Coordinates of C-alpha atoms in Angstrom, one line a residue:
M1 CA -82.8 -112.2 26.4
K2 CA -85.8 -110.1 27.4
A3 CA -83.9 -108.7 30.3
R4 CA -80.9 -108.0 28.4
N5 CA -82.8 -106.2 25.8
L6 CA -84.6 -104.0 28.7
L7 CA -81.2 -103.5 30.4
I8 CA -80.0 -102.3 27.3
K9 CA -82.8 -99.7 26.6
I10 CA -82.5 -98.2 30.4
V11 CA -78.6 -97.8 29.5
T12 CA -79.4 -96.4 26.4
V13 CA -81.6 -93.9 27.7
I14 CA -79.5 -92.9 30.5
L15 CA -76.3 -92.6 28.4
F16 CA -78.1 -90.6 25.8
S17 CA -79.6 -88.1 28.7
L18 CA -76.1 -87.7 29.8
L19 CA -74.8 -86.9 26.2
I20 CA -77.5 -84.6 25.5
L21 CA -76.8 -82.7 28.2
S22 CA -72.8 -82.3 27.1
F23 CA -74.1 -80.8 24.0
A24 CA -75.8 -78.0 25.7
V25 CA -72.6 -75.8 25.4
W26 CA -73.4 -76.1 21.8
G27 CA -76.9 -75.1 21.4
I28 CA -77.7 -73.0 18.6
G29 CA -80.9 -71.3 19.2
D30 CA -83.7 -70.4 16.8
I31 CA -81.7 -70.6 13.2
F32 CA -83.6 -73.3 11.5
R33 CA -85.2 -72.2 8.2
G34 CA -86.0 -73.0 5.1
G35 CA -83.6 -72.1 1.9
G36 CA -80.0 -72.9 1.8
K37 CA -77.7 -73.8 -1.0
A38 CA -77.8 -77.2 -2.7
Q39 CA -76.1 -79.6 -0.8
V40 CA -74.9 -76.9 2.1
V41 CA -76.5 -78.3 5.1
A42 CA -75.7 -74.6 7.0
E43 CA -74.2 -71.6 6.3
V44 CA -72.4 -69.1 8.9
G45 CA -71.2 -66.2 7.1
E46 CA -69.1 -67.6 4.4
T47 CA -68.3 -70.7 6.2
V48 CA -70.4 -73.7 5.1
I49 CA -71.1 -77.1 6.5
D50 CA -71.5 -79.6 3.5
Q51 CA -74.1 -82.4 3.5
R52 CA -71.6 -85.0 3.2
D53 CA -69.4 -83.6 6.1
F54 CA -72.3 -83.5 8.3
A55 CA -73.6 -86.8 7.3
N56 CA -69.8 -88.8 7.7
E57 CA -69.7 -86.8 11.3
L58 CA -73.3 -88.4 12.3
S59 CA -72.2 -91.7 11.1
R60 CA -69.0 -91.3 13.3
E61 CA -71.0 -90.6 16.2
V62 CA -73.6 -93.1 15.8
A63 CA -70.8 -95.6 15.2
N64 CA -69.0 -94.9 18.3
L65 CA -72.1 -94.7 20.6
N66 CA -72.9 -98.2 19.2
R67 CA -69.3 -99.2 20.5
R68 CA -70.0 -97.8 23.7
L69 CA -73.3 -99.3 24.2
G70 CA -72.5 -102.7 22.7
T71 CA -75.5 -102.5 20.4
Q72 CA -76.7 -101.2 17.0
L73 CA -79.0 -98.3 17.0
S74 CA -81.8 -98.0 15.0
G75 CA -82.6 -94.8 12.7
Q76 CA -85.8 -94.3 14.6
Q77 CA -83.9 -94.4 18.1
V78 CA -81.1 -92.3 16.5
R79 CA -84.0 -89.7 15.5
A80 CA -85.5 -90.0 18.7
F81 CA -82.9 -88.9 20.8
G82 CA -82.1 -85.8 18.8
I83 CA -78.4 -86.9 18.1
P84 CA -78.7 -85.4 14.3
Q85 CA -79.6 -82.2 15.7
Q86 CA -77.4 -82.2 18.3
V87 CA -74.2 -83.2 16.0
L88 CA -75.4 -80.3 13.7
S89 CA -75.6 -78.0 16.7
Q90 CA -71.9 -78.7 17.6
M91 CA -70.9 -78.5 14.1
V92 CA -73.0 -74.8 13.7
S93 CA -70.8 -73.7 16.8
R94 CA -67.6 -74.7 15.5
A95 CA -68.6 -73.2 12.4
V96 CA -69.3 -69.9 14.2
L97 CA -65.6 -69.8 15.4
D98 CA -64.3 -70.8 12.0
E99 CA -66.1 -68.0 10.4
K100 CA -64.6 -65.6 13.0
A101 CA -61.1 -67.1 12.5
R102 CA -61.3 -66.7 8.9
R103 CA -62.4 -62.9 8.8
M104 CA -59.2 -62.3 11.2
G105 CA -56.7 -64.1 8.7
L106 CA -55.7 -66.6 11.5
L107 CA -53.4 -69.0 9.9
V108 CA -51.9 -72.3 11.2
T109 CA -48.3 -73.8 9.6
E110 CA -47.4 -77.3 8.8
Q111 CA -45.0 -77.4 11.9
Q112 CA -47.9 -76.3 14.3
M113 CA -49.9 -79.1 13.0
R114 CA -47.2 -81.6 12.9
E115 CA -46.4 -80.7 16.6
Q116 CA -49.8 -81.0 17.4
V117 CA -49.9 -84.8 16.4
V118 CA -46.7 -85.5 17.5
E119 CA -47.0 -84.3 21.2
N120 CA -50.3 -85.9 21.6
P121 CA -50.1 -88.5 24.5
A122 CA -52.5 -90.8 22.6
F123 CA -50.0 -91.1 19.6
Q124 CA -46.9 -92.1 21.8
D125 CA -45.2 -95.3 22.8
G126 CA -44.2 -96.1 26.5
A127 CA -41.2 -93.9 26.1
G128 CA -42.8 -91.0 24.7
N129 CA -41.8 -91.4 21.2
F130 CA -44.5 -90.8 18.3
D131 CA -45.6 -94.2 17.1
R132 CA -47.4 -93.9 13.6
N133 CA -48.9 -97.3 14.4
R134 CA -51.0 -95.9 17.1
F135 CA -51.8 -92.9 14.9
A136 CA -53.0 -95.1 11.8
T137 CA -55.1 -97.2 14.3
F138 CA -56.6 -94.0 15.7
L139 CA -57.6 -92.8 12.3
R140 CA -59.1 -96.2 11.2
Q141 CA -61.2 -96.1 14.4
I142 CA -62.7 -92.8 13.8
G143 CA -63.3 -93.4 10.1
M144 CA -61.0 -90.4 8.8
T145 CA -57.8 -90.0 6.3
E146 CA -54.7 -88.6 7.2
Q147 CA -55.1 -85.9 5.2
G148 CA -58.9 -85.2 6.8
Y149 CA -57.5 -85.3 10.2
M150 CA -55.1 -82.8 9.9
A151 CA -57.4 -80.3 8.4
Q152 CA -59.3 -80.8 11.5
V153 CA -56.3 -80.1 13.6
S154 CA -55.7 -76.9 11.7
D155 CA -59.5 -75.6 12.4
D156 CA -59.0 -76.8 16.0
T157 CA -55.8 -74.9 16.5
K158 CA -57.4 -71.8 14.8
R159 CA -60.3 -72.0 17.2
Q160 CA -57.9 -72.6 20.2
H161 CA -56.1 -69.7 19.1
L162 CA -59.0 -67.4 19.1
V163 CA -60.9 -68.7 21.9
G164 CA -57.4 -68.5 24.0
A165 CA -57.3 -64.7 22.9
V166 CA -60.5 -64.2 24.4
V167 CA -60.4 -66.0 27.7
D168 CA -56.5 -66.1 28.4
G169 CA -55.6 -63.9 31.5
A170 CA -59.0 -63.9 32.9
A171 CA -58.6 -65.2 36.3
A172 CA -60.3 -64.7 39.7
P173 CA -58.9 -61.9 41.8
T174 CA -56.7 -63.5 45.0
S175 CA -59.2 -61.7 47.1
L176 CA -62.5 -63.3 45.9
A177 CA -60.3 -66.6 46.0
E178 CA -59.5 -65.8 49.6
R179 CA -63.1 -65.1 50.6
V180 CA -64.6 -68.0 49.0
F181 CA -61.7 -70.1 50.4
T182 CA -62.9 -68.9 54.1
Y183 CA -66.5 -69.5 53.3
R184 CA -65.6 -73.0 52.1
E185 CA -63.1 -74.1 54.9
E186 CA -64.0 -72.4 58.2
R187 CA -64.6 -75.1 60.7
R188 CA -66.7 -75.3 63.7
V189 CA -67.0 -77.4 66.7
A190 CA -70.3 -78.2 68.8
D191 CA -71.5 -80.0 71.5
Y192 CA -74.6 -81.7 70.9
V193 CA -77.0 -84.6 72.3
D194 CA -79.3 -87.1 70.1
I195 CA -82.6 -87.5 71.0
P196 CA -84.0 -90.6 69.3
Q197 CA -88.1 -90.4 68.7
S198 CA -88.1 -94.0 69.5
S199 CA -86.9 -93.2 73.1
F200 CA -90.6 -92.4 73.7
E201 CA -92.6 -95.3 74.3
D202 CA -95.4 -94.6 76.6
L203 CA -97.6 -92.8 74.1
G204 CA -101.3 -93.9 75.7
T205 CA -104.2 -94.7 73.3
P206 CA -105.3 -91.9 70.7
E207 CA -108.8 -90.3 71.1
E208 CA -111.0 -91.2 68.3
D209 CA -111.1 -87.4 67.4
A210 CA -107.1 -87.7 67.1
L211 CA -107.3 -90.7 65.1
Q212 CA -109.8 -89.0 62.6
T213 CA -107.7 -85.9 62.3
V214 CA -104.6 -87.9 61.2
Y215 CA -106.7 -90.0 58.8
D216 CA -108.3 -86.9 57.3
E217 CA -104.9 -85.3 56.9
A218 CA -103.1 -88.2 55.5
S219 CA -105.9 -89.6 53.3
G220 CA -103.9 -89.9 50.3
R221 CA -101.8 -92.7 52.2
F222 CA -105.0 -94.8 52.5
M223 CA -106.7 -94.9 49.1
K224 CA -107.7 -97.5 46.9
P225 CA -106.3 -97.0 43.3
S226 CA -108.2 -96.6 40.4
Y227 CA -108.9 -99.6 38.5
K228 CA -110.1 -100.5 35.0
S229 CA -112.0 -103.2 33.3
V230 CA -110.1 -103.9 30.2
S231 CA -110.8 -106.5 27.0
L232 CA -107.6 -107.5 25.7
V233 CA -106.3 -109.6 22.5
F234 CA -102.9 -110.8 22.7
L235 CA -100.9 -112.7 20.1
N236 CA -98.3 -114.2 22.3
L237 CA -94.8 -115.0 20.2
A238 CA -93.7 -117.5 22.8
E239 CA -96.9 -119.6 23.1
A240 CA -97.0 -119.4 19.1
A241 CA -93.7 -120.5 19.0
S242 CA -94.4 -123.4 21.2
K243 CA -97.1 -125.0 19.4
I244 CA -94.9 -125.1 15.9
A245 CA -93.4 -128.4 15.4
V246 CA -90.0 -128.7 13.8
A247 CA -88.6 -131.7 12.1
D248 CA -85.2 -133.3 12.6
D249 CA -84.1 -132.6 9.4
R250 CA -84.6 -128.7 9.5
L251 CA -82.8 -129.0 12.9
A252 CA -79.9 -130.7 11.4
E253 CA -79.9 -128.5 8.6
A254 CA -79.7 -125.2 10.7
F255 CA -77.1 -127.0 12.9
E256 CA -74.8 -127.3 9.7
A257 CA -75.6 -123.8 8.8
R258 CA -74.9 -122.6 12.3
K259 CA -72.1 -124.9 13.1
A260 CA -68.8 -122.5 13.2
E261 CA -71.2 -120.1 15.7
F262 CA -71.0 -123.2 18.2
Y263 CA -67.8 -124.0 17.8
Q264 CA -66.0 -122.8 21.1
P265 CA -62.2 -122.1 20.2
E266 CA -59.5 -122.9 22.6
R267 CA -59.1 -120.8 25.8
R268 CA -56.4 -120.0 27.9
S269 CA -55.9 -118.0 31.1
V270 CA -53.0 -115.7 30.7
S271 CA -51.2 -113.2 32.8
Q272 CA -48.4 -110.7 31.6
A273 CA -45.8 -108.2 32.7
V274 CA -45.2 -105.1 30.4
L275 CA -41.7 -103.8 30.3
P276 CA -40.2 -100.7 29.1
D277 CA -37.3 -102.4 26.6
E278 CA -36.0 -106.0 25.8
A279 CA -33.2 -106.0 28.6
A280 CA -35.7 -105.2 31.4
A281 CA -38.0 -108.2 29.8
Q282 CA -35.1 -110.9 29.6
A283 CA -34.0 -109.8 33.3
L284 CA -37.8 -110.9 34.3
V285 CA -37.2 -114.0 31.9
D286 CA -33.9 -115.1 33.8
K287 CA -35.4 -114.6 37.3
L288 CA -38.5 -116.9 36.6
A289 CA -36.0 -119.3 35.2
E290 CA -34.4 -119.8 38.8
G291 CA -37.8 -120.8 39.9
G292 CA -40.5 -118.9 41.9
D293 CA -44.4 -117.6 41.5
F294 CA -44.8 -116.0 38.4
A295 CA -46.7 -113.0 40.2
A296 CA -44.3 -113.1 43.1
V297 CA -41.3 -112.5 40.8
V298 CA -43.1 -109.9 38.4
E299 CA -43.8 -107.9 41.6
E300 CA -40.2 -108.4 43.0
V301 CA -38.6 -107.4 39.7
T302 CA -41.2 -104.4 38.6
G303 CA -42.9 -103.2 41.6
R304 CA -46.1 -104.1 40.1
A305 CA -48.5 -107.2 40.2
P306 CA -48.7 -108.8 36.8
V307 CA -51.7 -108.1 34.6
D308 CA -54.5 -110.8 34.7
L309 CA -55.7 -111.0 31.3
G310 CA -58.4 -113.7 32.0
E311 CA -59.5 -116.4 29.5
V312 CA -58.6 -115.6 25.8
T313 CA -59.2 -117.0 22.5
Q314 CA -56.5 -116.7 19.8
D315 CA -58.4 -113.8 18.0
D316 CA -58.7 -111.8 21.8
L317 CA -54.8 -111.1 21.2
P318 CA -52.5 -109.0 19.0
G319 CA -51.1 -111.2 16.3
E320 CA -47.9 -111.1 18.0
L321 CA -48.9 -112.2 21.8
S322 CA -51.3 -114.6 20.2
T323 CA -48.6 -116.7 18.4
A324 CA -46.4 -116.8 21.7
V325 CA -49.3 -117.7 24.0
F326 CA -50.7 -120.2 22.2
A327 CA -47.3 -121.9 21.5
L328 CA -46.9 -122.0 25.6
D329 CA -47.8 -125.4 27.3
E330 CA -49.6 -125.1 30.7
G331 CA -47.8 -123.4 33.4
Q332 CA -45.3 -122.0 31.1
A333 CA -43.9 -118.4 30.4
S334 CA -42.9 -116.9 27.7
A335 CA -39.8 -115.5 26.2
P336 CA -40.0 -111.4 25.9
V337 CA -42.4 -110.6 23.2
Q338 CA -42.5 -107.1 21.5
S339 CA -45.7 -105.4 20.5
V340 CA -46.6 -101.7 19.8
L341 CA -47.6 -101.4 23.5
G342 CA -43.9 -102.7 24.9
W343 CA -42.0 -105.6 25.3
H344 CA -44.2 -108.7 27.4
V345 CA -43.3 -111.5 29.4
L346 CA -46.9 -113.9 29.5
K347 CA -47.9 -116.8 31.6
V348 CA -50.6 -119.4 30.6
S349 CA -52.2 -120.8 33.8
T350 CA -54.8 -123.0 32.3
I351 CA -55.8 -124.4 28.7
E352 CA -59.4 -125.2 28.0
P353 CA -59.0 -127.1 24.9
A354 CA -61.3 -126.1 21.7
K355 CA -64.8 -128.1 21.6
E356 CA -66.5 -129.0 18.8
A357 CA -70.3 -128.2 18.2
D358 CA -72.7 -131.1 19.5
F359 CA -76.0 -131.1 17.7
E360 CA -77.7 -132.6 20.9
E361 CA -76.3 -129.8 23.1
H362 CA -77.9 -127.0 20.8
R363 CA -80.9 -128.9 19.6
D364 CA -83.4 -126.9 21.9
E365 CA -81.8 -123.7 20.9
L366 CA -82.3 -124.1 17.3
R367 CA -85.8 -125.7 17.8
E368 CA -86.6 -122.3 19.7
D369 CA -84.8 -120.2 16.8
I370 CA -86.6 -122.0 14.0
A371 CA -90.1 -122.0 15.8
T372 CA -89.6 -118.2 16.8
A373 CA -88.5 -117.1 13.3
E374 CA -91.9 -118.9 11.7
A375 CA -94.0 -118.0 14.7
V376 CA -93.0 -114.1 13.9
D377 CA -94.3 -114.7 10.2
V378 CA -97.7 -116.1 11.3
L379 CA -98.4 -113.4 13.9
I380 CA -97.6 -110.6 11.6
G381 CA -100.1 -112.4 8.7
I382 CA -102.9 -112.5 11.8
A383 CA -101.9 -108.9 12.8
N384 CA -102.6 -107.8 9.3
Q385 CA -105.6 -109.2 9.1
F386 CA -106.9 -108.5 12.2
D387 CA -106.2 -104.8 11.3
E388 CA -107.9 -105.1 7.8
E389 CA -110.8 -106.4 10.2
L390 CA -111.0 -103.4 12.1
A391 CA -110.6 -100.9 9.3
A392 CA -113.5 -102.6 7.8
G393 CA -115.5 -101.4 10.7
S394 CA -115.6 -104.9 12.6
S395 CA -115.3 -104.5 16.3
M396 CA -112.5 -106.0 18.8
E397 CA -114.9 -108.9 19.4
Q398 CA -116.2 -109.1 15.7
A399 CA -112.4 -109.3 14.4
A400 CA -111.2 -111.6 17.1
Q401 CA -114.1 -114.5 16.1
F402 CA -113.3 -114.1 12.4
L403 CA -109.8 -115.2 13.2
N404 CA -110.5 -117.7 16.0
L405 CA -108.6 -115.6 18.6
E406 CA -109.8 -115.0 22.6
V407 CA -110.8 -111.6 23.6
R408 CA -109.8 -111.7 27.3
E409 CA -111.7 -109.9 29.9
I410 CA -109.8 -108.3 33.0
P411 CA -112.4 -107.2 35.6
A412 CA -109.8 -104.9 37.6
V413 CA -106.3 -103.9 36.8
D414 CA -104.6 -100.5 38.2
D415 CA -102.0 -98.4 36.5
Q416 CA -99.3 -100.7 37.8
G417 CA -100.7 -104.0 36.3
R418 CA -102.2 -105.1 39.8
S419 CA -105.4 -106.6 40.3
P420 CA -107.1 -105.7 43.8
D421 CA -105.5 -108.4 45.6
G422 CA -102.3 -106.7 45.0
E423 CA -100.6 -109.0 42.5
T424 CA -99.5 -108.3 39.1
V425 CA -102.2 -109.7 36.8
A426 CA -100.6 -113.0 34.8
D427 CA -100.4 -113.5 31.0
L428 CA -100.1 -109.9 29.9
P429 CA -98.0 -108.3 27.2
P430 CA -94.7 -106.7 28.2
L431 CA -96.0 -104.7 31.2
A432 CA -94.1 -101.4 30.0
D433 CA -95.9 -102.0 26.8
F434 CA -99.5 -102.9 28.4
L435 CA -99.4 -100.2 30.8
S436 CA -98.2 -97.6 28.3
A437 CA -101.4 -98.3 26.1
M438 CA -104.0 -99.0 28.8
N439 CA -103.0 -95.9 31.3
S440 CA -103.5 -93.6 27.8
L441 CA -107.1 -94.6 27.6
Q442 CA -110.3 -93.7 28.9
A443 CA -113.5 -95.7 29.4
G444 CA -114.9 -96.7 25.9
E445 CA -111.6 -96.3 24.2
S446 CA -109.2 -98.8 22.4
S447 CA -105.6 -98.9 21.4
T448 CA -104.6 -99.6 17.8
L449 CA -103.1 -103.1 17.2
K450 CA -99.6 -102.8 19.0
E451 CA -96.4 -104.6 18.5
S452 CA -94.9 -105.0 22.0
S453 CA -90.8 -104.9 22.8
A454 CA -90.9 -108.6 22.7
G455 CA -92.5 -109.0 19.0
D456 CA -96.0 -109.9 20.6
F457 CA -98.9 -108.1 19.2
F458 CA -101.7 -106.8 21.2
M459 CA -105.1 -104.6 21.6
V460 CA -106.6 -103.4 24.6
R461 CA -109.9 -101.7 25.2
V462 CA -111.0 -99.7 28.4
D463 CA -114.4 -100.8 29.2
G464 CA -115.0 -99.3 32.6
V465 CA -113.0 -97.3 35.2
T466 CA -113.5 -97.3 38.9
P467 CA -112.5 -94.2 40.6
A468 CA -109.7 -94.2 43.5
E469 CA -111.4 -93.9 47.0
K470 CA -110.5 -93.4 50.5
K471 CA -110.2 -96.8 52.3
P472 CA -112.8 -96.7 55.3
L473 CA -111.2 -95.7 58.2
E474 CA -111.7 -99.2 60.0
E475 CA -110.0 -101.0 57.5
V476 CA -106.9 -98.7 58.0
R477 CA -107.2 -98.2 61.7
E478 CA -104.0 -100.1 62.4
D479 CA -102.2 -98.2 60.0
V480 CA -103.6 -94.8 61.1
V481 CA -102.7 -95.8 64.5
K482 CA -99.2 -96.3 63.8
L483 CA -98.7 -92.9 61.8
W484 CA -100.2 -91.2 65.1
Q485 CA -97.9 -92.7 67.1
A486 CA -94.9 -91.7 64.8
R487 CA -95.9 -88.3 64.6
E488 CA -96.3 -88.0 68.6
R489 CA -92.9 -89.6 68.9
E490 CA -91.5 -86.6 66.6
R491 CA -93.6 -83.7 68.4
L492 CA -92.3 -85.1 71.8
A493 CA -88.8 -85.3 70.5
R494 CA -89.2 -81.8 69.2
E495 CA -90.5 -80.5 72.4
K496 CA -87.8 -82.1 74.5
G497 CA -85.1 -80.7 72.2
Q498 CA -86.7 -77.1 72.6
A499 CA -86.9 -77.5 76.3
I500 CA -83.4 -78.3 76.4
V501 CA -82.3 -75.1 74.3
E502 CA -84.2 -73.1 76.6
R503 CA -82.4 -74.3 79.8
L504 CA -79.1 -73.7 77.9
K505 CA -80.3 -70.0 76.8
S506 CA -80.9 -69.4 80.7
G507 CA -77.4 -70.3 81.2
E508 CA -77.3 -73.8 82.3
D509 CA -74.4 -76.2 81.6
F510 CA -74.9 -78.3 78.8
A511 CA -73.2 -81.4 80.3
A512 CA -75.5 -81.2 83.4
V513 CA -78.5 -81.0 81.7
A514 CA -77.5 -84.0 79.1
E515 CA -76.9 -85.6 82.3
A516 CA -80.2 -85.0 84.1
E517 CA -82.1 -85.8 80.9
G518 CA -80.5 -89.2 80.4
F519 CA -78.7 -88.2 77.1
E520 CA -75.2 -88.8 76.1
L521 CA -73.3 -85.4 75.9
Q522 CA -71.2 -85.8 72.4
E523 CA -68.6 -83.7 70.5
T524 CA -68.3 -82.8 66.7
Q525 CA -65.2 -83.0 65.3
A526 CA -63.6 -79.7 63.4
V527 CA -66.3 -79.7 60.0
T528 CA -66.8 -77.4 57.5
R529 CA -70.3 -76.3 56.4
S530 CA -70.4 -79.1 53.4
E531 CA -68.9 -82.0 55.9
S532 CA -71.3 -85.1 54.9
D533 CA -69.0 -87.8 56.4
A534 CA -71.0 -89.7 59.1
Q535 CA -67.8 -90.6 60.5
R536 CA -67.1 -86.7 61.2
I537 CA -70.5 -85.7 62.0
P538 CA -73.8 -87.5 62.8
H539 CA -76.0 -85.7 59.6
P540 CA -74.8 -83.2 57.0
L541 CA -78.0 -80.8 58.5
M542 CA -76.1 -80.5 61.7
A543 CA -72.8 -79.1 59.7
Q544 CA -75.5 -76.5 57.9
Q545 CA -76.8 -75.6 61.6
L546 CA -73.5 -75.1 62.9
F547 CA -72.9 -72.1 60.7
E548 CA -76.4 -70.6 61.4
I549 CA -75.4 -69.8 65.4
A550 CA -72.9 -67.8 67.3
E551 CA -70.4 -69.2 69.6
G552 CA -72.5 -70.5 72.8
E553 CA -75.3 -70.4 71.1
A554 CA -77.9 -73.4 71.0
A555 CA -80.4 -74.7 68.4
T556 CA -82.6 -78.0 67.8
F557 CA -83.5 -79.3 64.5
S558 CA -84.9 -82.4 63.3
I559 CA -83.3 -85.4 61.4
P560 CA -85.0 -88.7 60.1
G561 CA -85.9 -90.6 63.3
S562 CA -84.2 -88.1 66.0
Q563 CA -83.9 -84.3 67.5
I564 CA -80.6 -83.0 67.6
V565 CA -79.9 -80.1 70.3
V566 CA -76.4 -78.6 69.4
Q567 CA -74.4 -75.6 71.1
L568 CA -71.6 -74.1 69.3
K569 CA -68.4 -74.6 71.1
E570 CA -65.8 -73.2 68.7
T571 CA -65.1 -71.6 65.3
L572 CA -61.8 -72.2 63.9
P573 CA -60.1 -70.8 60.8
P574 CA -59.3 -73.0 57.8
A575 CA -56.9 -76.0 58.2
E576 CA -52.8 -74.6 57.7
E577 CA -51.9 -78.3 56.5
G578 CA -52.1 -78.1 52.7
R579 CA -53.6 -74.6 52.7
D580 CA -51.7 -73.0 49.8
A581 CA -52.5 -75.7 47.7
R582 CA -55.9 -75.9 48.2
L583 CA -56.1 -72.2 47.9
A584 CA -54.1 -72.5 44.4
Q585 CA -56.5 -75.2 43.2
L586 CA -59.7 -73.2 44.6
E587 CA -58.1 -70.0 42.3
D588 CA -58.0 -72.1 39.3
Q589 CA -61.2 -73.5 39.6
L590 CA -62.6 -69.9 40.0
S591 CA -60.8 -68.9 37.0
A592 CA -61.8 -71.6 34.8
S593 CA -65.4 -70.9 35.8
L594 CA -64.8 -67.2 34.9
Q595 CA -63.0 -67.9 31.4
D596 CA -65.9 -70.6 30.9
D597 CA -68.4 -67.8 31.2
I598 CA -66.4 -65.4 29.1
F599 CA -66.5 -67.9 26.1
Q600 CA -70.1 -68.7 26.5
Q601 CA -71.1 -64.8 26.2
F602 CA -68.6 -64.5 23.4
L603 CA -70.2 -67.4 21.4
V604 CA -73.1 -65.9 22.0
A605 CA -72.4 -63.0 20.5
L606 CA -70.7 -64.5 17.5
Q607 CA -74.1 -66.2 16.8
Q608 CA -75.7 -63.0 17.1
D609 CA -73.4 -61.0 14.4
F610 CA -73.2 -63.8 11.7
D611 CA -76.3 -64.7 9.3
V612 CA -76.6 -68.4 10.5
T613 CA -79.0 -70.5 8.2
V614 CA -79.8 -74.1 8.0
N615 CA -81.2 -76.1 4.9
Q616 CA -83.7 -78.5 7.2
R617 CA -84.9 -80.3 3.9
L618 CA -81.2 -81.5 3.1
V619 CA -80.8 -82.2 7.1
D620 CA -83.6 -84.7 6.8
E621 CA -82.4 -86.5 3.8
V622 CA -79.1 -87.4 5.8
V623 CA -81.5 -88.0 8.8
S624 CA -83.7 -90.6 6.8
G625 CA -80.9 -92.7 5.9
F626 CA -80.2 -93.7 9.5

């Protein structure tokens, strides 16, 4: 469970980092000031953002994130990631466009709004017809009424018309696209030899002075880390829970209360084919009746393999599909079944019967849950008393002695939680929590009593610090010798490469030089300057190097583990096959980039023209509710 919680936190941080980046386009600058009318969170000219609208949009955004992350974000997490300000920033930017549309008198007819909805592919069935059920489901998912959504469509359409009037027609010049296309897709072919650094084996023994030089230059590699000696009070939740006895009658009572939770419903392995109409579904059923494997027959009739739904319960499927599936015997296929997604033919491969909850099977889980809940209360009580003692002036040791707690002395721990033997110090609070607290302290400083991510409590004091220092040369001599050898191999490979380049410059034949030096002469494929496919070129750096030299010219450069010598053999224009399509795609990309730049400038100009104010007090009222 701890690992899962950690994973969720990591994924949360990553997803929120991407989310916040995606909101960057809606930046609103230094617009936050006091003032503002009651219940109006922000004003852009005469366009206002109501506090309720802000709260609703923020709630929808948080609910959407909860669904995507599979967890329930706390109010602290919502605020910590800056989601309220990002949502408000986006709303203000929309309001800027709305105010401009209002001043220009832009209108959207009901017919235009209906067309926007009816023609939206998300609301159409398999035949391309508007499906009101899908539309209704969408509204329920985003928590909006039809009237509210249509108003949003109207506003969005006005914005689209406004932005379209600004950016439509902005296109990258064909001459620019041609030049960029030629730059990107010009190809080059070269001969080359690979000089592995590992091919230099007889390096001899380094002189003591040379060894000392390497040791001095790379001293950062040969450091003993800084260590801290710390004192720790640790209220371990798991340990406290293990000492709590739970009577059988409490276990039985908890089991009865949670019996439905432990019940395992019947599960069935199901696969299906989805067909466009009833006639096609019936044709498949008739074909199956003739015999044959379900998957093979489905692929023969539809041209596609059946979709494996995996193991499902009755609650996992829509009502009409659930009824049909759970009426089948094992190995049986269904008659045609209609749903909002089309016509289905389903097959049940295996059936796992329902399983009633068993007390003995869940005894240990129940005991752990009850004991942990009690332990939490116990630790909170002790933590409160500990805090009270500290607040009254007691030292860590005095407060611990009063509550019969252990003060553990750890003589040496580095900033990664390791002891001098390189092993992680055992029996610490969750490492990230402990290190965060310890690494923020200097000698003589103490943390407050902190709650860990696992529900423990701990307090750490740094008693002393041993500074980082260089390990003696004799202690790391073997590692220094290896580093000297690696540098020597790199130097010898580089010198060999440069010597070959000089011979080529003097007019010698590359093939003859390669053979004389004992290297294999190879040829690249025709590559562009951005080529990175290892099947086409040994290293991306080689592609870049080929576009820095002229035909017949040679050069040498290093890649990890090798020195490469190249001689440009041929320069080729962009490949003709599919050229027009690739050029057209590039023109579209350049035009889209140009339009985006124009839109950004337009948005910034509007924000400067309109008086934008935000009532931070009302914003804070909404945010405090999360």
